[in-house]
Coordinates of C-alpha atoms in Angstrom, one line a residue:
X29 CA 31.9 -11.3 45.6
X30 CA 28.9 -12.9 43.9
X31 CA 26.9 -9.8 44.4
X32 CA 29.7 -7.7 43.0
X33 CA 30.0 -9.9 39.9
X34 CA 26.3 -9.9 39.4
X35 CA 26.3 -6.2 39.5
X36 CA 28.9 -6.0 36.8
X37 CA 26.9 -8.4 34.5
X38 CA 23.8 -6.3 34.9
X39 CA 25.7 -3.2 34.2
X40 CA 27.1 -4.6 31.0
X41 CA 23.6 -5.7 29.8
X42 CA 22.3 -2.2 30.6
X43 CA 25.1 -0.6 28.7
X44 CA 24.5 -2.9 25.7
X45 CA 20.8 -2.1 25.8
X46 CA 21.5 1.6 26.0
X47 CA 24.0 1.4 23.1
X48 CA 21.5 -0.4 20.9
X49 CA 18.5 1.7 21.9
X50 CA 20.5 4.9 21.2
X51 CA 21.3 3.8 17.7
X52 CA 17.8 2.6 17.0
X53 CA 16.5 6.0 17.9
X54 CA 19.0 7.6 15.6
X55 CA 17.9 5.2 12.8
X56 CA 14.2 6.0 13.4
X57 CA 15.0 9.7 13.2
X58 CA 17.0 9.2 10.0
X59 CA 14.2 7.1 8.4
X60 CA 11.7 9.8 9.4
X61 CA 13.8 12.4 7.7
X62 CA 14.1 10.4 4.5
X63 CA 10.3 9.8 4.3
X64 CA 9.1 13.2 5.6
X65 CA 8.7 14.4 2.1
X66 CA 6.3 11.5 1.3
X67 CA 3.7 13.1 3.6
X68 CA 3.3 15.8 0.9
X69 CA 2.7 13.2 -1.7
X70 CA -0.5 13.0 -3.8
X71 CA -2.7 10.2 -4.8
X72 CA -1.0 8.7 -7.9
X73 CA -2.7 7.6 -11.0
X74 CA -0.9 4.3 -10.5
X75 CA -3.3 2.1 -8.6
X76 CA -4.1 4.7 -5.9
X77 CA -7.3 5.7 -7.9
X78 CA -8.4 2.1 -8.0
X79 CA -7.7 1.2 -4.4
X80 CA -8.8 4.4 -2.7
X81 CA -9.9 7.4 -4.8
X82 CA -12.6 5.8 -6.9
X83 CA -13.1 2.7 -4.8
X84 CA -16.7 2.8 -3.7
X85 CA -16.4 -0.3 -1.5
X86 CA -13.5 1.3 0.5
X87 CA -15.2 4.7 0.7
X88 CA -18.5 3.2 2.0
X89 CA -16.9 0.8 4.6
X90 CA -19.4 -0.8 6.9
X91 CA -20.0 -4.2 8.5
X92 CA -21.4 -5.6 5.3
X93 CA -18.5 -4.4 3.3
X94 CA -16.0 -5.9 5.8
X95 CA -17.8 -9.3 5.4
X96 CA -17.7 -8.8 1.7
X97 CA -13.9 -8.2 1.7
X98 CA -13.4 -11.4 3.7
X99 CA -15.7 -13.5 1.6
X100 CA -14.9 -12.3 -1.9
X101 CA -11.9 -11.9 -4.3
X102 CA -12.0 -8.2 -4.9
X103 CA -10.1 -6.2 -7.6
X104 CA -8.5 -9.5 -8.8
X105 CA -6.9 -10.1 -5.4
X106 CA -7.6 -11.3 -1.9
X107 CA -6.4 -8.7 0.5
X108 CA -9.3 -8.0 2.9
X109 CA -7.3 -6.4 5.7
X110 CA -5.6 -4.0 3.2
X111 CA -8.9 -2.8 1.8
X112 CA -10.4 -2.5 5.3
X113 CA -7.4 -0.5 6.4
X114 CA -7.9 1.9 3.5
X115 CA -11.6 2.2 4.4
X116 CA -10.8 3.0 8.1
X117 CA -8.4 5.7 7.1
X118 CA -10.9 7.2 4.6
X119 CA -13.7 7.0 7.2
X120 CA -11.8 9.4 9.5
X121 CA -9.9 11.6 7.1
X122 CA -11.6 11.3 3.8
X123 CA -9.6 11.8 0.5
X124 CA -6.7 13.4 2.2
X125 CA -3.5 11.6 1.1
X126 CA -1.5 12.7 4.2
X127 CA -3.0 10.2 6.6
X128 CA -2.5 7.4 4.1
X129 CA 1.2 8.3 3.7
X130 CA 1.5 8.8 7.4
X131 CA 0.5 5.2 8.2
X132 CA 2.8 3.8 5.5
X133 CA 5.7 5.6 7.1
X134 CA 4.6 4.8 10.6
X135 CA 4.5 1.0 9.9
X136 CA 7.9 1.3 8.3
X137 CA 9.3 2.8 11.4
X138 CA 7.6 0.1 13.5
X139 CA 9.0 -2.6 11.2
X140 CA 12.5 -1.1 11.6
X141 CA 12.2 -1.8 15.3
X142 CA 10.8 -5.3 14.7
X143 CA 13.7 -6.1 12.4
X144 CA 16.1 -5.0 15.1
X145 CA 14.4 -7.1 17.7
X146 CA 14.2 -10.2 15.4
X147 CA 17.9 -10.1 14.5
X148 CA 18.8 -9.4 18.2
X149 CA 17.1 -12.7 19.1
X150 CA 19.2 -14.7 16.7
X151 CA 22.6 -12.9 16.7
X152 CA 25.3 -12.8 19.3
X153 CA 26.6 -9.6 18.0
X154 CA 25.6 -6.2 19.5
X155 CA 26.3 -4.5 16.1
X156 CA 24.6 -6.8 13.6
X157 CA 21.0 -6.1 14.8
X158 CA 21.6 -2.4 14.6
X159 CA 23.3 -2.5 11.2
X160 CA 20.6 -4.8 9.8
X161 CA 17.9 -2.4 10.9
X162 CA 19.8 0.5 9.5
X163 CA 20.1 -1.1 6.0
X164 CA 16.4 -2.0 6.1
X165 CA 15.5 1.6 7.2
X166 CA 17.4 3.4 4.4
X167 CA 17.7 1.0 1.4
X168 CA 16.5 2.8 -1.8
X169 CA 14.8 -0.4 -3.2
X170 CA 12.3 -0.2 -0.3
X171 CA 11.1 3.4 -1.0
X172 CA 8.4 2.1 -3.3
X173 CA 6.8 0.1 -0.5
X174 CA 6.9 3.1 1.9
X175 CA 6.2 6.2 -0.3
X176 CA 3.4 4.7 -2.3
X177 CA -0.2 4.6 -0.9
X178 CA -1.1 1.5 -2.9
X179 CA 1.8 -0.3 -1.2
X180 CA 0.4 0.0 2.3
X181 CA -0.1 -3.7 2.2
X182 CA 3.7 -4.2 2.0
X183 CA 4.4 -2.5 5.3
X184 CA 1.3 -4.0 6.9
X185 CA 1.9 -7.6 5.9
X186 CA 5.5 -7.2 7.0
X187 CA 4.4 -5.9 10.4
X188 CA 2.4 -9.1 11.0
X189 CA 5.0 -11.4 9.5
X190 CA 7.9 -10.0 11.7
X191 CA 5.6 -10.1 14.7
X192 CA 4.7 -13.7 14.0
X193 CA 8.4 -14.6 13.8
X194 CA 9.2 -12.9 17.1
X195 CA 6.4 -14.9 18.8
X196 CA 7.7 -18.1 17.2
X197 CA 11.2 -17.5 18.6
X198 CA 9.6 -16.8 22.0
X199 CA 7.8 -20.1 21.6
X200 CA 11.0 -21.9 21.1
X201 CA 12.8 -20.1 23.9
X202 CA 9.9 -20.7 26.4
X203 CA 10.1 -24.4 26.1
X204 CA 7.3 -24.5 23.6
X205 CA 4.7 -22.5 25.5
X206 CA 1.6 -23.0 23.4
X207 CA 0.3 -19.5 23.8
X208 CA 3.2 -18.0 21.9
X209 CA 2.5 -20.4 19.0
X210 CA -1.1 -19.4 19.0
X211 CA -0.1 -15.7 18.8
X212 CA 2.2 -16.7 16.0
X213 CA -0.6 -18.4 14.1
X214 CA -2.9 -15.4 14.6
X215 CA -0.3 -13.0 13.2
X216 CA 0.4 -15.3 10.3
X217 CA -3.3 -15.3 9.5
X218 CA -3.4 -11.5 9.6
X219 CA -0.3 -11.3 7.4
X220 CA -1.9 -13.6 4.7
X221 CA -5.2 -11.7 4.9
X222 CA -3.2 -8.5 4.2
X223 CA -1.2 -9.8 1.3
X224 CA -0.9 -13.2 -0.3
X225 CA 2.9 -13.2 0.2
X226 CA 2.3 -13.8 3.9
X227 CA 1.7 -17.5 3.1
X228 CA 5.4 -18.1 3.2
X229 CA 5.5 -17.9 7.0
X230 CA 5.3 -21.7 7.6
X231 CA 8.5 -22.1 5.5
X232 CA 10.2 -19.3 7.5
X233 CA 9.3 -21.2 10.8
X234 CA 11.2 -24.2 9.5
X235 CA 14.1 -22.0 8.5
X236 CA 14.3 -20.5 12.1
X237 CA 14.2 -24.1 13.4
X238 CA 17.3 -24.8 11.3
X239 CA 19.2 -21.6 12.3
X240 CA 18.4 -22.0 16.0
X241 CA 19.6 -25.6 15.8
X242 CA 16.3 -26.9 17.0
X243 CA 16.3 -30.7 16.8
X244 CA 13.9 -32.0 14.2
X245 CA 11.2 -34.3 15.5
X246 CA 7.6 -35.2 14.5
X247 CA 6.4 -32.4 16.9
X248 CA 8.4 -29.8 14.9
X249 CA 6.3 -30.8 11.8
X250 CA 3.0 -31.4 13.5
X251 CA 2.9 -28.0 15.2
X252 CA 3.1 -26.4 11.8
X253 CA 0.2 -28.4 10.2
X254 CA -2.4 -25.6 10.9
X255 CA 0.0 -23.0 9.3
X256 CA 0.6 -25.2 6.2
X257 CA -3.1 -25.9 5.9
X258 CA -4.0 -22.3 5.9
X259 CA -1.2 -21.5 3.5
X260 CA -2.6 -24.0 1.1
X261 CA -6.1 -22.4 1.3
X262 CA -4.5 -19.0 0.5
X263 CA -2.5 -20.4 -2.3
X264 CA -5.7 -21.8 -3.9
X265 CA -7.4 -18.4 -3.5
X266 CA -4.4 -16.6 -5.0
X267 CA -4.5 -18.9 -8.0
X268 CA -8.2 -18.4 -8.5
X269 CA -7.9 -14.6 -8.3
X270 CA -4.9 -14.5 -10.7
X271 CA -5.9 -17.3 -13.1
X272 CA -6.5 -15.0 -16.1
X273 CA -3.3 -13.2 -15.4
X274 CA -1.4 -16.5 -15.4
X275 CA -3.0 -17.6 -18.6
X276 CA -2.2 -14.3 -20.3
X277 CA 1.4 -14.4 -19.1
X278 CA 1.9 -18.0 -20.3
X279 CA 0.7 -17.0 -23.8
X280 CA 3.2 -14.1 -23.9
X281 CA 6.4 -16.0 -23.4
X282 CA 7.5 -19.6 -23.8
X283 CA 8.5 -21.9 -20.8
X284 CA 12.1 -21.7 -22.1
X285 CA 11.9 -17.9 -21.8
X286 CA 10.4 -18.1 -18.3
X287 CA 13.2 -20.4 -17.2
X288 CA 15.6 -17.4 -17.7
X289 CA 13.1 -15.0 -16.3
X290 CA 13.5 -16.7 -12.9
X291 CA 17.3 -16.4 -12.9
X292 CA 17.1 -12.8 -14.2
X293 CA 14.7 -11.8 -11.5
X294 CA 16.9 -13.3 -8.8
X295 CA 20.0 -11.7 -10.3
X296 CA 18.2 -8.3 -10.5
X297 CA 17.2 -8.4 -6.8
X298 CA 20.6 -9.5 -5.7
X299 CA 22.6 -7.0 -7.6
X300 CA 20.2 -4.1 -6.8
X301 CA 20.8 -4.9 -3.1
X302 CA 24.4 -3.7 -3.4
X303 CA 24.1 -1.4 -6.4
X304 CA 20.6 0.2 -6.5
X305 CA 21.0 2.3 -9.6
X306 CA 18.5 3.0 -12.3
X307 CA 15.5 2.4 -10.1
X308 CA 12.1 2.7 -11.6
X309 CA 8.5 2.2 -10.6
X310 CA 8.1 -0.1 -13.6
X311 CA 10.3 -2.7 -15.0
X312 CA 8.7 -4.1 -18.2
X313 CA 9.2 -7.5 -19.7
X314 CA 12.0 -7.6 -22.3
X315 CA 11.5 -7.0 -26.0
X316 CA 12.6 -10.1 -28.0
X317 CA 14.5 -9.5 -31.2
X318 CA 14.5 -12.3 -33.7
X319 CA 12.7 -14.3 -31.0
X320 CA 15.8 -14.0 -28.8
X321 CA 15.9 -12.4 -25.3
X322 CA 18.6 -9.8 -24.4
X323 CA 21.9 -11.4 -23.5
X324 CA 21.7 -10.5 -19.8
X325 CA 18.9 -13.0 -19.4
X326 CA 20.9 -15.9 -20.7
X327 CA 23.9 -14.9 -18.5
X328 CA 21.9 -14.6 -15.3
X329 CA 22.0 -18.3 -14.4
X330 CA 25.8 -18.0 -14.2
X331 CA 25.6 -15.4 -11.4
X332 CA 23.3 -17.6 -9.4
X333 CA 25.6 -20.6 -10.0
X334 CA 28.6 -18.5 -8.9
X335 CA 26.8 -17.5 -5.7
X336 CA 26.0 -21.1 -4.8
X337 CA 29.6 -22.1 -5.4
X338 CA 30.7 -19.3 -3.1
X339 CA 28.3 -20.6 -0.4
X340 CA 29.8 -24.1 -0.9
X341 CA 33.4 -22.8 -0.4
X342 CA 32.6 -20.7 2.7
X343 CA 32.0 -23.7 5.0
X344 CA 32.7 -21.8 8.2
X345 CA 29.9 -19.4 7.7
X346 CA 27.6 -21.7 5.7
X347 CA 24.8 -21.7 8.3
X348 CA 24.7 -17.9 8.3
X349 CA 24.7 -17.7 4.5
X350 CA 22.1 -20.4 4.1
X351 CA 19.8 -18.8 6.6
X352 CA 20.1 -15.3 5.2
X353 CA 19.8 -16.4 1.5
X354 CA 16.9 -18.8 2.2
X355 CA 15.1 -16.0 4.1
X356 CA 15.5 -13.9 1.0
X357 CA 14.6 -16.7 -1.4
X358 CA 11.5 -17.9 0.5
X359 CA 10.1 -14.4 0.6
X360 CA 11.0 -13.5 -3.0
X361 CA 10.2 -16.9 -4.4
X362 CA 6.5 -16.3 -5.3
X363 CA 7.4 -13.2 -7.4
X364 CA 10.4 -14.3 -9.5
X365 CA 8.2 -15.6 -12.4
X366 CA 8.3 -19.3 -11.3
X367 CA 4.5 -18.8 -11.4
X368 CA 3.9 -16.0 -13.9
X369 CA 2.1 -13.5 -11.7
X370 CA 2.3 -9.8 -12.3
X371 CA 2.4 -7.5 -15.3
X372 CA 6.1 -6.7 -14.9
X373 CA 9.1 -8.9 -14.7
X374 CA 10.4 -7.4 -11.4
X375 CA 9.1 -4.8 -9.0
X376 CA 11.1 -3.0 -6.3
X377 CA 8.4 -3.3 -3.7
X378 CA 8.8 -7.1 -3.7
X379 CA 12.1 -6.7 -1.8
X380 CA 10.6 -5.1 1.3
X381 CA 10.8 -8.3 3.4
X382 CA 13.3 -10.4 1.4
X383 CA 16.0 -7.8 1.8
X384 CA 16.0 -8.4 5.6
X385 CA 17.8 -11.7 4.8
X386 CA 20.4 -10.0 2.6
X387 CA 20.8 -7.2 5.1
X388 CA 21.5 -9.8 7.9
X389 CA 24.2 -11.4 5.7
X390 CA 25.8 -8.1 4.8
X391 CA 25.8 -6.9 8.4
X392 CA 27.2 -10.1 9.8
X393 CA 30.0 -10.3 7.2
X394 CA 30.9 -6.7 7.6
X395 CA 31.3 -7.3 11.4
X396 CA 33.3 -10.5 10.7
X397 CA 35.6 -8.7 8.3
X398 CA 36.2 -5.9 10.8
X399 CA 37.2 -8.4 13.4
X400 CA 39.7 -10.3 11.2
X401 CA 41.4 -7.6 9.1
X402 CA 44.6 -5.9 10.0
X403 CA 44.1 -2.7 12.1
X404 CA 45.6 -0.7 9.3
X405 CA 42.5 -1.4 7.2
X406 CA 40.0 -1.1 10.0
X407 CA 39.2 2.6 9.4
X408 CA 39.1 2.4 5.6
X409 CA 36.7 -0.5 5.9
X410 CA 34.5 1.4 8.2
X411 CA 34.7 4.4 5.9
X412 CA 33.7 2.2 2.9
X413 CA 30.7 0.9 4.8
X414 CA 29.7 4.4 5.8
X415 CA 29.9 5.6 2.2
X416 CA 27.7 2.8 1.1
X417 CA 25.1 3.7 3.7
X418 CA 25.4 7.4 2.8
X419 CA 24.8 6.5 -0.8
X420 CA 21.7 4.6 0.3
X421 CA 20.4 7.5 2.4
X422 CA 20.9 10.1 -0.4
X423 CA 19.4 7.8 -3.0
X424 CA 16.3 7.1 -0.8
X425 CA 15.8 10.7 0.0
X426 CA 15.8 11.6 -3.7
X427 CA 13.7 8.6 -4.6
X428 CA 10.9 9.7 -2.3
X429 CA 10.5 12.9 -4.4
X430 CA 9.8 10.8 -7.4
X431 CA 6.8 9.3 -5.7
X432 CA 5.3 12.7 -4.7
X433 CA 3.2 13.1 -7.8
X434 CA 2.2 11.3 -11.0
X435 CA 4.0 13.5 -13.5
X436 CA 7.3 13.0 -11.6
X437 CA 6.8 9.3 -11.3
X438 CA 6.1 8.6 -15.0
X439 CA 8.7 11.1 -16.3
X440 CA 11.2 9.2 -14.2
X441 CA 10.1 5.9 -15.8
X442 CA 10.4 7.4 -19.3
X443 CA 13.9 8.8 -18.5
X444 CA 15.0 5.2 -17.7
X445 CA 13.1 3.6 -20.6
X446 CA 11.3 5.9 -23.1
X447 CA 9.5 2.9 -24.8
X448 CA 7.3 2.0 -21.8
X449 CA 3.7 2.1 -23.2
X450 CA 2.1 2.2 -19.7
X451 CA 4.1 5.3 -18.8
X452 CA 2.9 7.1 -21.9
X453 CA -0.7 6.1 -21.2
X454 CA -0.6 7.4 -17.6
X455 CA 1.0 10.7 -18.7
X456 CA -1.7 10.9 -21.4
X457 CA -4.4 10.5 -18.7
X458 CA -2.8 13.4 -16.7
X459 CA -3.0 15.6 -19.7
X460 CA -6.5 14.4 -20.4
X461 CA -7.8 15.4 -17.0
X462 CA -6.0 18.7 -17.3
X463 CA -8.0 19.3 -20.6
X464 CA -4.9 19.2 -22.7
X465 CA -6.3 16.8 -25.3
X466 CA -3.5 17.5 -27.9
X467 CA -0.7 16.2 -25.6
X468 CA -3.0 13.5 -24.2
X469 CA -3.6 12.0 -27.7
X470 CA 0.1 12.3 -28.5
X471 CA 0.9 10.1 -25.5
X472 CA -1.9 7.6 -26.2
X473 CA -0.7 7.4 -29.8
X474 CA 2.9 6.7 -28.6
X475 CA 1.6 4.1 -26.1
X476 CA -0.3 2.3 -28.9
X477 CA 2.8 2.4 -31.2
X478 CA 4.8 0.6 -28.6
X479 CA 2.1 -1.9 -27.7
X480 CA -0.6 -2.3 -30.3
X481 CA -2.6 -4.6 -28.0
X482 CA -2.8 -2.0 -25.3
X483 CA -6.6 -1.9 -25.2
X484 CA -6.7 0.6 -22.3
X485 CA -4.8 3.2 -24.4
X486 CA -7.3 2.7 -27.3
X487 CA -10.2 3.3 -24.9
X488 CA -8.5 6.4 -23.4
X489 CA -7.9 7.9 -26.8
X490 CA -11.5 7.1 -27.8
X491 CA -12.7 9.0 -24.7
X492 CA -10.9 12.1 -26.0
X493 CA -12.5 11.7 -29.4
X494 CA -15.9 11.4 -27.7
X495 CA -15.3 14.6 -25.8
X496 CA -14.4 16.3 -29.1
X497 CA -17.7 15.0 -30.6
X498 CA -15.7 12.8 -33.0
X499 CA -18.0 9.9 -32.5
X500 CA -16.8 7.9 -35.5
X501 CA -13.2 8.0 -34.3
X502 CA -14.3 7.2 -30.8
X503 CA -16.2 4.2 -31.9
X504 CA -13.3 2.9 -33.9
X505 CA -11.0 3.1 -30.8
X506 CA -13.6 1.5 -28.5
X507 CA -14.2 -1.3 -30.9
X508 CA -10.4 -1.8 -31.2
X509 CA -10.3 -2.1 -27.4
X510 CA -13.0 -4.7 -27.4
X511 CA -11.4 -6.7 -30.2
X512 CA -8.3 -7.0 -28.2
X513 CA -10.0 -7.7 -24.9
X514 CA -13.7 -8.7 -25.2
X515 CA -14.1 -8.6 -21.5
X516 CA -13.1 -4.9 -21.2
X517 CA -16.2 -3.3 -19.5
X518 CA -15.3 0.4 -20.0
X519 CA -15.3 0.2 -23.8
X520 CA -18.8 -1.3 -23.8
X521 CA -19.9 1.4 -21.5
X522 CA -18.5 4.1 -23.8
X523 CA -20.2 2.6 -26.8
X524 CA -23.4 2.5 -24.8
X525 CA -23.0 6.1 -24.0
X526 CA -22.6 7.1 -27.7
X527 CA -25.7 5.2 -28.7
X528 CA -27.7 6.7 -25.9
X529 CA -26.7 10.2 -26.9
X530 CA -27.7 9.4 -30.5
X531 CA -31.1 8.2 -29.4
X532 CA -30.5 4.5 -30.0
X533 CA -31.8 3.5 -26.6
X534 CA -32.2 -0.3 -27.2
X535 CA -28.7 -0.6 -28.6
X536 CA -27.3 1.5 -25.7
X537 CA -29.0 -0.8 -23.2
X538 CA -27.4 -3.8 -24.8
X539 CA -24.0 -2.3 -24.4
X540 CA -24.6 -1.3 -20.8
X541 CA -25.8 -4.9 -20.2
X542 CA -22.5 -6.2 -21.5
X543 CA -20.5 -3.6 -19.5
X544 CA -22.2 -4.7 -16.3
X545 CA -21.9 -8.4 -17.2
X546 CA -18.1 -8.0 -17.6
X547 CA -17.8 -5.9 -14.5
X548 CA -20.6 -5.8 -11.9
X549 CA -18.8 -2.9 -10.2
X550 CA -19.2 -0.6 -13.3
X551 CA -21.8 1.6 -11.4
X552 CA -21.8 4.3 -14.1
X553 CA -23.2 1.7 -16.4
X554 CA -26.1 1.1 -14.0
X555 CA -26.8 4.8 -13.8
X556 CA -26.8 5.4 -17.6
X557 CA -28.8 2.3 -18.2
X558 CA -31.4 3.6 -15.7
X559 CA -31.6 6.8 -17.8
X560 CA -32.2 4.8 -20.9
X561 CA -34.9 2.8 -19.2
X562 CA -36.7 6.0 -18.2
X563 CA -36.7 7.0 -21.9
X564 CA -38.7 3.9 -22.8
X565 CA -40.9 4.1 -19.7
X566 CA -39.4 1.0 -18.0
X567 CA -39.5 2.7 -14.6
X568 CA -39.1 -0.4 -12.4
X569 CA -35.9 -1.3 -14.2
X570 CA -34.8 2.3 -13.9
X571 CA -35.4 2.3 -10.1
X572 CA -33.4 -1.0 -9.8
X573 CA -30.4 0.5 -11.6
X574 CA -30.5 3.8 -9.8
X575 CA -30.7 1.9 -6.5
X576 CA -27.6 -0.2 -7.5
X577 CA -25.8 3.1 -8.1
X578 CA -26.9 4.6 -4.9
X579 CA -25.8 1.5 -2.9
X580 CA -22.3 2.2 -4.1
X581 CA -22.3 6.0 -4.1
X582 CA -24.6 7.2 -1.4
X583 CA -24.1 10.9 -1.8
X584 CA -24.8 11.4 -5.5
X585 CA -27.8 13.8 -5.9
X586 CA -28.3 13.0 -9.5
X587 CA -29.0 9.4 -8.7
X588 CA -31.5 10.3 -6.0
X589 CA -33.2 12.8 -8.4
X590 CA -33.6 10.4 -11.3
X591 CA -34.8 7.6 -9.0
X592 CA -37.4 10.0 -7.6
X593 CA -38.6 10.8 -11.1
X594 CA -39.0 7.1 -11.8
X595 CA -40.9 6.6 -8.5
X596 CA -43.2 9.5 -9.5
X597 CA -44.0 7.8 -12.8
X598 CA -44.8 4.6 -10.8
X599 CA -47.1 6.7 -8.6
X600 CA -44.9 5.8 -5.6
X601 CA -44.9 9.4 -4.3
X602 CA -43.8 8.7 -0.7
X603 CA -40.6 7.1 -2.0
X604 CA -40.1 9.9 -4.5
X605 CA -40.5 12.5 -1.7
X606 CA -37.8 10.7 0.4
X607 CA -35.4 10.8 -2.6
X608 CA -36.2 14.5 -3.3
X609 CA -35.4 15.2 0.4
X610 CA -32.0 13.5 -0.1
X611 CA -31.4 15.7 -3.2
X612 CA -32.1 19.0 -1.4
X613 CA -29.9 17.8 1.5
X614 CA -27.0 17.0 -0.9
X615 CA -27.7 19.8 -3.3
X616 CA -29.6 22.7 -1.6
X617 CA -29.8 24.8 -4.8
X618 CA -31.6 22.2 -6.9
X619 CA -34.8 24.1 -7.8
X620 CA -36.3 21.1 -9.7
X621 CA -36.2 19.0 -6.5
X622 CA -38.0 21.6 -4.5
X623 CA -40.6 22.1 -7.2
X624 CA -41.3 18.3 -7.4
X625 CA -41.5 18.2 -3.6
X626 CA -44.1 20.9 -3.8
X627 CA -46.1 18.8 -6.4
X628 CA -46.0 15.7 -4.1
X629 CA -47.0 17.6 -1.0
X630 CA -49.9 19.2 -2.8
X631 CA -50.9 15.7 -4.0
X632 CA -50.9 14.7 -0.3
X633 CA -53.0 17.8 0.6
X634 CA -50.1 19.3 2.5
X635 CA -50.6 22.8 1.0
X636 CA -48.5 24.7 3.5
X637 CA -45.5 22.5 3.0
X638 CA -46.1 22.6 -0.8
X639 CA -46.1 26.4 -0.8
X640 CA -42.8 26.4 1.2
X641 CA -41.4 24.1 -1.5
X642 CA -42.7 26.2 -4.4
X643 CA -41.4 29.4 -2.9
X644 CA -38.0 27.9 -2.4
X645 CA -38.0 26.6 -6.0
X646 CA -39.0 30.1 -7.1
X647 CA -36.2 31.8 -5.2
X648 CA -33.8 29.4 -7.0
X649 CA -35.2 30.4 -10.4
X650 CA -37.5 27.6 -11.3
X651 CA -39.5 28.9 -14.3
X652 CA -42.9 27.2 -13.2
X653 CA -42.7 27.9 -9.5
X654 CA -44.2 31.4 -9.7
X655 CA -47.4 30.1 -11.5
X656 CA -47.9 27.5 -8.7
X657 CA -47.4 30.1 -6.0
X658 CA -50.0 32.4 -7.7
X659 CA -52.4 29.5 -8.2
X660 CA -52.2 27.8 -4.8
X661 CA -50.4 29.9 -2.3
X662 CA -52.0 33.4 -2.4

């Protein structure tokens, strides 16, 4: 009899596992279908250029760069694992957006499974883990985190965070086996190294202690001291990296305004969970009229108060509600304007992990309602849930298309809010790079009209005037950009370029100096300053600048060529020959490089090699090569 009973129990567990696994496979297929289109997506002119396309540190990843990422705040943030991940993908596939999108989707699929496993560990229901994973898989608010290359850090940090929580639950269930806590700490560290939001994990551990009814004791606190200590370090690093952003934000709005920003942000994320309409890649700060915010900001605290009152009244399910809502609140807390980080009041990508808590609440209550309602309403209730999910699926599928190219992205933003200055600026850049200067200037003008302190738009408009040889107008725009932001490196660079072209070498060098002082990664400024140093015979300084440029961009033939010329003027012919070899390797049709190689080889009495170089230069049309061949090689 005992064997017979045991056989039945095992069979039930197997059936449950098969039931859940079958649905998880369907969910993974569904999510793959939704995000399949994202594999056709381009690099967007919305951070993708900064983090990958024009990011020399990422594109030249090596051991030194890895150490650099871990020991420096880079690009106003501390995300070493994110930048290393970009570098690894680039080192294999180059500037092909498909692999970058593939890994975004892959980690989302993995995270769906991790969400399922996590909820399965804490829920007694067979349906709740599946339903939670399904909502997480298809929610439209999460599309930004999956379809955008620059949001790879979202799916990556979530992967480490969810894995850490799974190991922590295993630690609790294994009678506090220390190895699981060590794995949890390692994964917590990786999450924080990927994105600063990973620092919330220690608070989540306490939350799981509460939900799993773990008895509080000194050990429960002591075991988390390493987690809390590391979190404090990352908090300090984050504040240092975002200090200027915080100061700027504090100047823009009063503390009274920011009080309502917190409640508005929370209300936004909560309402968008159920009603994800009017989604946009950019949600700008409100425009105040007569020094007053829009009414919705002043009403938002009422929604939060009503929610807390509801929690208070639902005593039977209070633990479930508190756990799910605190999971949401802990993960969203750093980005709801309590600390004024970010250029926008809300961002859809911030919901990637927080919505797991809300999905858990929604799934649990849906199952509870189905268990308690009259059978007459059972099917309509299921149908209502299915319609909600169908709406999510269709919305997500359509939302992915918006993230496929920059034009689609910014046109979508302007459709929702035509007064967003950044959107006009970004569309202006697209027209600029297409050579459509008329439309580009129109969009930059519009951007400036909506935000007269938008120094980037001034600089971009100035660049068009520069290309049109309208130097006076260009200088006016570049100086406007500097007057708004004296630390803006690109404007100093552009003024330096104008002065260099006009033969004002000393003035050009001064502006390049300032450009480099404001941004040591402005490598074009090093290159152009090197050219100016050559003009005034300061060849050692020129070599130093060209070398700085080459360290960042190792395959630029112009930099090698100009450094070689500087070496020749310093009589360092062997170094010059090495650089000219690099030029002919990178640019085989460069007749000047072959001609100069011939000159150097002749200097070293290597006549046969010199003649080979002169003949090659001649075959490529160098005007002086024929004379050298006649003089030396016949």
